[in-house]
Amino acid sequence: MRKFSIILISGLFAANFAVSAQAADYGSPGMGMEKMKGDGMMMGKHRMSGTVDKIDHAKGTLVLKSGMADMSLHFPPPSVKDLKNGDAITVELSFTKGEPPMK
């Protein structure tokens, strides 16, 4: 019984490290702040992969379906002309606080 308990605890301990490592890796490549064009600092940079769904080529909109959440995205229509439902893509997102909207 003691041997079984040691094996069980060791397995739970190893699983804890695996989950912690996966959580620590989420979004880490771009979490630093990088200089953008202008004086603003890029914040909250994030990369997300998923599958294209509900694409509207005329409007440039699509839904990115991923394991975490579905995300509605908008792009300039010419940039999505070659995409189709079911395509696997990766998007990179970021924001800048306090900058006036682009015109």
GROMACS .gro file of N, CA and C in nm:
model
  309
    1MET      N    1   0.083  -0.120   0.000
    1MET     CA    2   0.000   0.000   0.000
    1MET      C    3   0.087   0.126   0.000
    2ARG      N    4   0.197   0.121   0.076
    2ARG     CA    5   0.285   0.237   0.082
    2ARG      C    6   0.349   0.263  -0.055
    3LYS      N    7   0.387   0.155  -0.124
    3LYS     CA    8   0.448   0.170  -0.257
    3LYS      C    9   0.347   0.234  -0.353
    4PHE      N   10   0.222   0.193  -0.346
    4PHE     CA   11   0.117   0.250  -0.431
    4PHE      C   12   0.101   0.399  -0.401
    5SER      N   13   0.103   0.436  -0.273
    5SER     CA   14   0.088   0.577  -0.234
    5SER      C   15   0.204   0.661  -0.288
    6ILE      N   16   0.325   0.608  -0.280
    6ILE     CA   17   0.442   0.681  -0.330
    6ILE      C   18   0.432   0.700  -0.481
    7ILE      N   19   0.389   0.597  -0.553
    7ILE     CA   20   0.374   0.607  -0.698
    7ILE      C   21   0.265   0.708  -0.732
    8LEU      N   22   0.154   0.704  -0.661
    8LEU     CA   23   0.044   0.797  -0.685
    8LEU      C   24   0.088   0.941  -0.660
    9ILE      N   25   0.155   0.966  -0.550
    9ILE     CA   26   0.201   1.101  -0.517
    9ILE      C   27   0.304   1.148  -0.620
   10SER      N   28   0.394   1.060  -0.662
   10SER     CA   29   0.493   1.096  -0.764
   10SER      C   30   0.426   1.133  -0.895
   11GLY      N   31   0.324   1.057  -0.933
   11GLY     CA   32   0.250   1.087  -1.056
   11GLY      C   33   0.179   1.220  -1.049
   12LEU      N   34   0.116   1.249  -0.936
   12LEU     CA   35   0.048   1.378  -0.919
   12LEU      C   36   0.147   1.494  -0.920
   13PHE      N   37   0.262   1.472  -0.858
   13PHE     CA   38   0.367   1.574  -0.856
   13PHE      C   39   0.417   1.603  -0.998
   14ALA      N   40   0.439   1.498  -1.077
   14ALA     CA   41   0.485   1.515  -1.216
   14ALA      C   42   0.377   1.584  -1.301
   15ALA      N   43   0.251   1.547  -1.280
   15ALA     CA   44   0.143   1.610  -1.355
   15ALA      C   45   0.132   1.758  -1.321
   16ASN      N   46   0.155   1.793  -1.195
   16ASN     CA   47   0.153   1.933  -1.153
   16ASN      C   48   0.258   2.013  -1.228
   17PHE      N   49   0.379   1.958  -1.242
   17PHE     CA   50   0.484   2.028  -1.317
   17PHE      C   51   0.447   2.042  -1.463
   18ALA      N   52   0.387   1.941  -1.522
   18ALA     CA   53   0.349   1.947  -1.664
   18ALA      C   54   0.246   2.057  -1.687
   19VAL      N   55   0.146   2.064  -1.600
   19VAL     CA   56   0.042   2.166  -1.614
   19VAL      C   57   0.100   2.305  -1.589
   20SER      N   58   0.188   2.318  -1.489
   20SER     CA   59   0.251   2.447  -1.461
   20SER      C   60   0.337   2.493  -1.578
   21ALA      N   61   0.412   2.402  -1.638
   21ALA     CA   62   0.497   2.436  -1.752
   21ALA      C   63   0.412   2.481  -1.870
   22GLN      N   64   0.300   2.413  -1.893
   22GLN     CA   65   0.213   2.451  -2.004
   22GLN      C   66   0.152   2.588  -1.979
   23ALA      N   67   0.109   2.616  -1.859
   23ALA     CA   68   0.050   2.745  -1.827
   23ALA      C   69   0.154   2.857  -1.836
   24ALA      N   70   0.276   2.829  -1.794
   24ALA     CA   71   0.381   2.931  -1.801
   24ALA      C   72   0.418   2.963  -1.944
   25ASP      N   73   0.400   2.870  -2.036
   25ASP     CA   74   0.435   2.890  -2.176
   25ASP      C   75   0.328   2.968  -2.251
   26TYR      N   76   0.208   2.975  -2.201
   26TYR     CA   77   0.098   3.040  -2.270
   26TYR      C   78   0.128   3.188  -2.290
   27GLY      N   79   0.141   3.228  -2.415
   27GLY     CA   80   0.161   3.368  -2.447
   27GLY      C   81   0.298   3.424  -2.416
   28SER      N   82   0.392   3.344  -2.370
   28SER     CA   83   0.520   3.398  -2.327
   28SER      C   84   0.605   3.459  -2.436
   29PRO      N   85   0.601   3.415  -2.563
   29PRO     CA   86   0.691   3.473  -2.661
   29PRO      C   87   0.676   3.624  -2.678
   30GLY      N   88   0.558   3.677  -2.654
   30GLY     CA   89   0.541   3.819  -2.680
   30GLY      C   90   0.495   3.899  -2.560
   31MET      N   91   0.513   3.850  -2.440
   31MET     CA   92   0.460   3.921  -2.325
   31MET      C   93   0.542   4.044  -2.289
   32GLY      N   94   0.665   4.057  -2.341
   32GLY     CA   95   0.744   4.176  -2.315
   32GLY      C   96   0.689   4.293  -2.395
   33MET      N   97   0.727   4.412  -2.356
   33MET     CA   98   0.681   4.530  -2.428
   33MET      C   99   0.784   4.565  -2.534
   34GLU      N  100   0.740   4.588  -2.655
   34GLU     CA  101   0.829   4.618  -2.765
   34GLU      C  102   0.794   4.756  -2.821
   35LYS      N  103   0.894   4.824  -2.871
   35LYS     CA  104   0.872   4.957  -2.928
   35LYS      C  105   0.796   4.946  -3.059
   36MET      N  106   0.694   5.027  -3.074
   36MET     CA  107   0.617   5.031  -3.197
   36MET      C  108   0.649   5.160  -3.270
   37LYS      N  109   0.593   5.174  -3.388
   37LYS     CA  110   0.605   5.299  -3.462
   37LYS      C  111   0.541   5.410  -3.377
   38GLY      N  112   0.609   5.518  -3.360
   38GLY     CA  113   0.559   5.625  -3.275
   38GLY      C  114   0.616   5.612  -3.135
   39ASP      N  115   0.553   5.679  -3.039
   39ASP     CA  116   0.603   5.680  -2.902
   39ASP      C  117   0.541   5.572  -2.814
   40GLY      N  118   0.437   5.504  -2.861
   40GLY     CA  119   0.367   5.407  -2.778
   40GLY      C  120   0.447   5.280  -2.756
   41MET      N  121   0.413   5.210  -2.650
   41MET     CA  122   0.475   5.081  -2.620
   41MET      C  123   0.372   4.973  -2.644
   42MET      N  124   0.412   4.867  -2.715
   42MET     CA  125   0.321   4.756  -2.739
   42MET      C  126   0.305   4.678  -2.610
   43MET      N  127   0.181   4.648  -2.574
   43MET     CA  128   0.153   4.578  -2.449
   43MET      C  129   0.060   4.461  -2.478
   44GLY      N  130   0.063   4.363  -2.392
   44GLY     CA  131  -0.032   4.253  -2.403
   44GLY      C  132  -0.022   4.175  -2.532
   45LYS      N  133   0.098   4.162  -2.586
   45LYS     CA  134   0.115   4.090  -2.713
   45LYS      C  135   0.081   3.943  -2.692
   46HIS      N  136   0.012   3.886  -2.790
   46HIS     CA  137  -0.039   3.749  -2.776
   46HIS      C  138  -0.044   3.682  -2.912
   47ARG      N  139  -0.009   3.557  -2.919
   47ARG     CA  140  -0.016   3.478  -3.042
   47ARG      C  141  -0.117   3.366  -3.020
   48MET      N  142  -0.203   3.345  -3.120
   48MET     CA  143  -0.309   3.245  -3.107
   48MET      C  144  -0.328   3.173  -3.240
   49SER      N  145  -0.333   3.041  -3.236
   49SER     CA  146  -0.355   2.961  -3.356
   49SER      C  147  -0.493   2.899  -3.351
   50GLY      N  148  -0.550   2.878  -3.469
   50GLY     CA  149  -0.682   2.817  -3.475
   50GLY      C  150  -0.723   2.791  -3.618
   51THR      N  151  -0.851   2.766  -3.635
   51THR     CA  152  -0.908   2.733  -3.765
   51THR      C  153  -1.005   2.842  -3.808
   52VAL      N  154  -0.994   2.882  -3.934
   52VAL     CA  155  -1.082   2.985  -3.990
   52VAL      C  156  -1.224   2.930  -4.002
   53ASP      N  157  -1.322   3.010  -3.960
   53ASP     CA  158  -1.463   2.974  -3.971
   53ASP      C  159  -1.543   3.101  -4.003
   54LYS      N  160  -1.653   3.086  -4.070
   54LYS     CA  161  -1.746   3.197  -4.099
   54LYS      C  162  -1.676   3.317  -4.162
   55ILE      N  163  -1.594   3.292  -4.263
   55ILE     CA  164  -1.522   3.402  -4.326
   55ILE      C  165  -1.613   3.479  -4.421
   56ASP      N  166  -1.604   3.612  -4.416
   56ASP     CA  167  -1.676   3.700  -4.507
   56ASP      C  168  -1.570   3.779  -4.583
   57HIS      N  169  -1.541   3.738  -4.705
   57HIS     CA  170  -1.434   3.800  -4.783
   57HIS      C  171  -1.463   3.947  -4.814
   58ALA      N  172  -1.588   3.982  -4.836
   58ALA     CA  173  -1.624   4.121  -4.870
   58ALA      C  174  -1.598   4.216  -4.753
   59LYS      N  175  -1.628   4.171  -4.631
   59LYS     CA  176  -1.609   4.255  -4.512
   59LYS      C  177  -1.472   4.236  -4.448
   60GLY      N  178  -1.404   4.124  -4.476
   60GLY     CA  179  -1.275   4.095  -4.414
   60GLY      C  180  -1.287   4.039  -4.274
   61THR      N  181  -1.403   3.983  -4.242
   61THR     CA  182  -1.425   3.929  -4.107
   61THR      C  183  -1.417   3.777  -4.109
   62LEU      N  184  -1.379   3.722  -3.993
   62LEU     CA  185  -1.376   3.576  -3.977
   62LEU      C  186  -1.384   3.543  -3.830
   63VAL      N  187  -1.413   3.419  -3.801
   63VAL     CA  188  -1.409   3.368  -3.665
   63VAL      C  189  -1.291   3.272  -3.659
   64LEU      N  190  -1.203   3.291  -3.560
   64LEU     CA  191  -1.092   3.200  -3.537
   64LEU      C  192  -1.134   3.105  -3.427
   65LYS      N  193  -1.148   2.977  -3.462
   65LYS     CA  194  -1.188   2.876  -3.364
   65LYS      C  195  -1.060   2.812  -3.309
   66SER      N  196  -1.044   2.819  -3.177
   66SER     CA  197  -0.928   2.757  -3.113
   66SER      C  198  -0.976   2.680  -2.991
   67GLY      N  199  -0.885   2.613  -2.926
   67GLY     CA  200  -0.920   2.536  -2.807
   67GLY      C  201  -0.959   2.623  -2.689
   68MET      N  202  -0.916   2.749  -2.689
   68MET     CA  203  -0.942   2.837  -2.575
   68MET      C  204  -1.075   2.910  -2.588
   69ALA      N  205  -1.095   2.973  -2.702
   69ALA     CA  206  -1.217   3.050  -2.724
   69ALA      C  207  -1.227   3.086  -2.871
   70ASP      N  208  -1.348   3.106  -2.919
   70ASP     CA  209  -1.366   3.155  -3.055
   70ASP      C  210  -1.348   3.306  -3.053
   71MET      N  211  -1.280   3.359  -3.155
   71MET     CA  212  -1.252   3.501  -3.159
   71MET      C  213  -1.296   3.558  -3.294
   72SER      N  214  -1.378   3.663  -3.289
   72SER     CA  215  -1.418   3.732  -3.412
   72SER      C  216  -1.311   3.834  -3.446
   73LEU      N  217  -1.263   3.831  -3.570
   73LEU     CA  218  -1.154   3.918  -3.612
   73LEU      C  219  -1.191   3.993  -3.739
   74HIS      N  220  -1.131   4.109  -3.757
   74HIS     CA  221  -1.152   4.189  -3.878
   74HIS      C  222  -1.017   4.224  -3.938
   75PHE      N  223  -1.004   4.206  -4.068
   75PHE     CA  224  -0.883   4.237  -4.143
   75PHE      C  225  -0.922   4.317  -4.266
   76PRO      N  226  -0.826   4.386  -4.329
   76PRO     CA  227  -0.856   4.447  -4.458
   76PRO      C  228  -0.898   4.336  -4.556
   77PRO      N  229  -1.010   4.352  -4.625
   77PRO     CA  230  -1.059   4.245  -4.712
   77PRO      C  231  -0.955   4.185  -4.808
   78PRO      N  232  -0.866   4.264  -4.869
   78PRO     CA  233  -0.768   4.202  -4.959
   78PRO      C  234  -0.674   4.103  -4.889
   79SER      N  235  -0.651   4.122  -4.758
   79SER     CA  236  -0.557   4.035  -4.687
   79SER      C  237  -0.614   3.895  -4.659
   80VAL      N  238  -0.746   3.878  -4.667
   80VAL     CA  239  -0.806   3.747  -4.640
   80VAL      C  240  -0.861   3.681  -4.766
   81LYS      N  241  -0.830   3.738  -4.882
   81LYS     CA  242  -0.890   3.687  -5.007
   81LYS      C  243  -0.854   3.542  -5.035
   82ASP      N  244  -0.737   3.495  -4.989
   82ASP     CA  245  -0.695   3.357  -5.016
   82ASP      C  246  -0.731   3.260  -4.903
   83LEU      N  247  -0.790   3.310  -4.795
   83LEU     CA  248  -0.830   3.222  -4.684
   83LEU      C  249  -0.966   3.159  -4.714
   84LYS      N  250  -0.986   3.040  -4.657
   84LYS     CA  251  -1.116   2.974  -4.669
   84LYS      C  252  -1.148   2.905  -4.537
   85ASN      N  253  -1.275   2.874  -4.517
   85ASN     CA  254  -1.316   2.803  -4.396
   85ASN      C  255  -1.235   2.674  -4.384
   86GLY      N  256  -1.186   2.648  -4.264
   86GLY     CA  257  -1.108   2.528  -4.238
   86GLY      C  258  -0.957   2.549  -4.244
   87ASP      N  259  -0.910   2.664  -4.296
   87ASP     CA  260  -0.766   2.691  -4.299
   87ASP      C  261  -0.714   2.710  -4.158
   88ALA      N  262  -0.594   2.657  -4.131
   88ALA     CA  263  -0.527   2.677  -4.003
   88ALA      C  264  -0.440   2.802  -4.014
   89ILE      N  265  -0.458   2.896  -3.921
   89ILE     CA  266  -0.379   3.020  -3.922
   89ILE      C  267  -0.334   3.054  -3.781
   90THR      N  268  -0.236   3.142  -3.772
   90THR     CA  269  -0.191   3.198  -3.645
   90THR      C  270  -0.202   3.349  -3.654
   91VAL      N  271  -0.260   3.410  -3.552
   91VAL     CA  272  -0.271   3.556  -3.547
   91VAL      C  273  -0.187   3.607  -3.430
   92GLU      N  274  -0.136   3.728  -3.445
   92GLU     CA  275  -0.063   3.795  -3.338
   92GLU      C  276  -0.137   3.923  -3.306
   93LEU      N  277  -0.169   3.941  -3.179
   93LEU     CA  278  -0.248   4.056  -3.135
   93LEU      C  279  -0.169   4.136  -3.033
   94SER      N  280  -0.192   4.266  -3.030
   94SER     CA  281  -0.134   4.351  -2.926
   94SER      C  282  -0.218   4.479  -2.919
   95PHE      N  283  -0.192   4.560  -2.818
   95PHE     CA  284  -0.262   4.687  -2.807
   95PHE      C  285  -0.166   4.791  -2.752
   96THR      N  286  -0.200   4.916  -2.774
   96THR     CA  287  -0.125   5.028  -2.720
   96THR      C  288  -0.222   5.117  -2.646
   97LYS      N  289  -0.196   5.142  -2.520
   97LYS     CA  290  -0.285   5.222  -2.438
   97LYS      C  291  -0.260   5.371  -2.460
   98GLY      N  292  -0.367   5.446  -2.476
   98GLY     CA  293  -0.358   5.590  -2.483
   98GLY      C  294  -0.326   5.647  -2.620
   99GLU      N  295  -0.316   5.565  -2.720
   99GLU     CA  296  -0.290   5.616  -2.855
   99GLU      C  297  -0.422   5.654  -2.920
  100PRO      N  298  -0.424   5.762  -2.997
  100PRO     CA  299  -0.547   5.795  -3.070
  100PRO      C  300  -0.574   5.690  -3.177
  101PRO      N  301  -0.699   5.669  -3.214
  101PRO     CA  302  -0.731   5.569  -3.316
  101PRO      C  303  -0.665   5.603  -3.448
  102MET      N  304  -0.627   5.499  -3.522
  102MET     CA  305  -0.567   5.518  -3.654
  102MET      C  306  -0.674   5.562  -3.752
  103LYS      N  307  -0.639   5.650  -3.845
  103LYS     CA  308  -0.736   5.699  -3.944
  103LYS      C  309  -0.698   5.652  -4.081
   0.00000   0.00000   0.00000
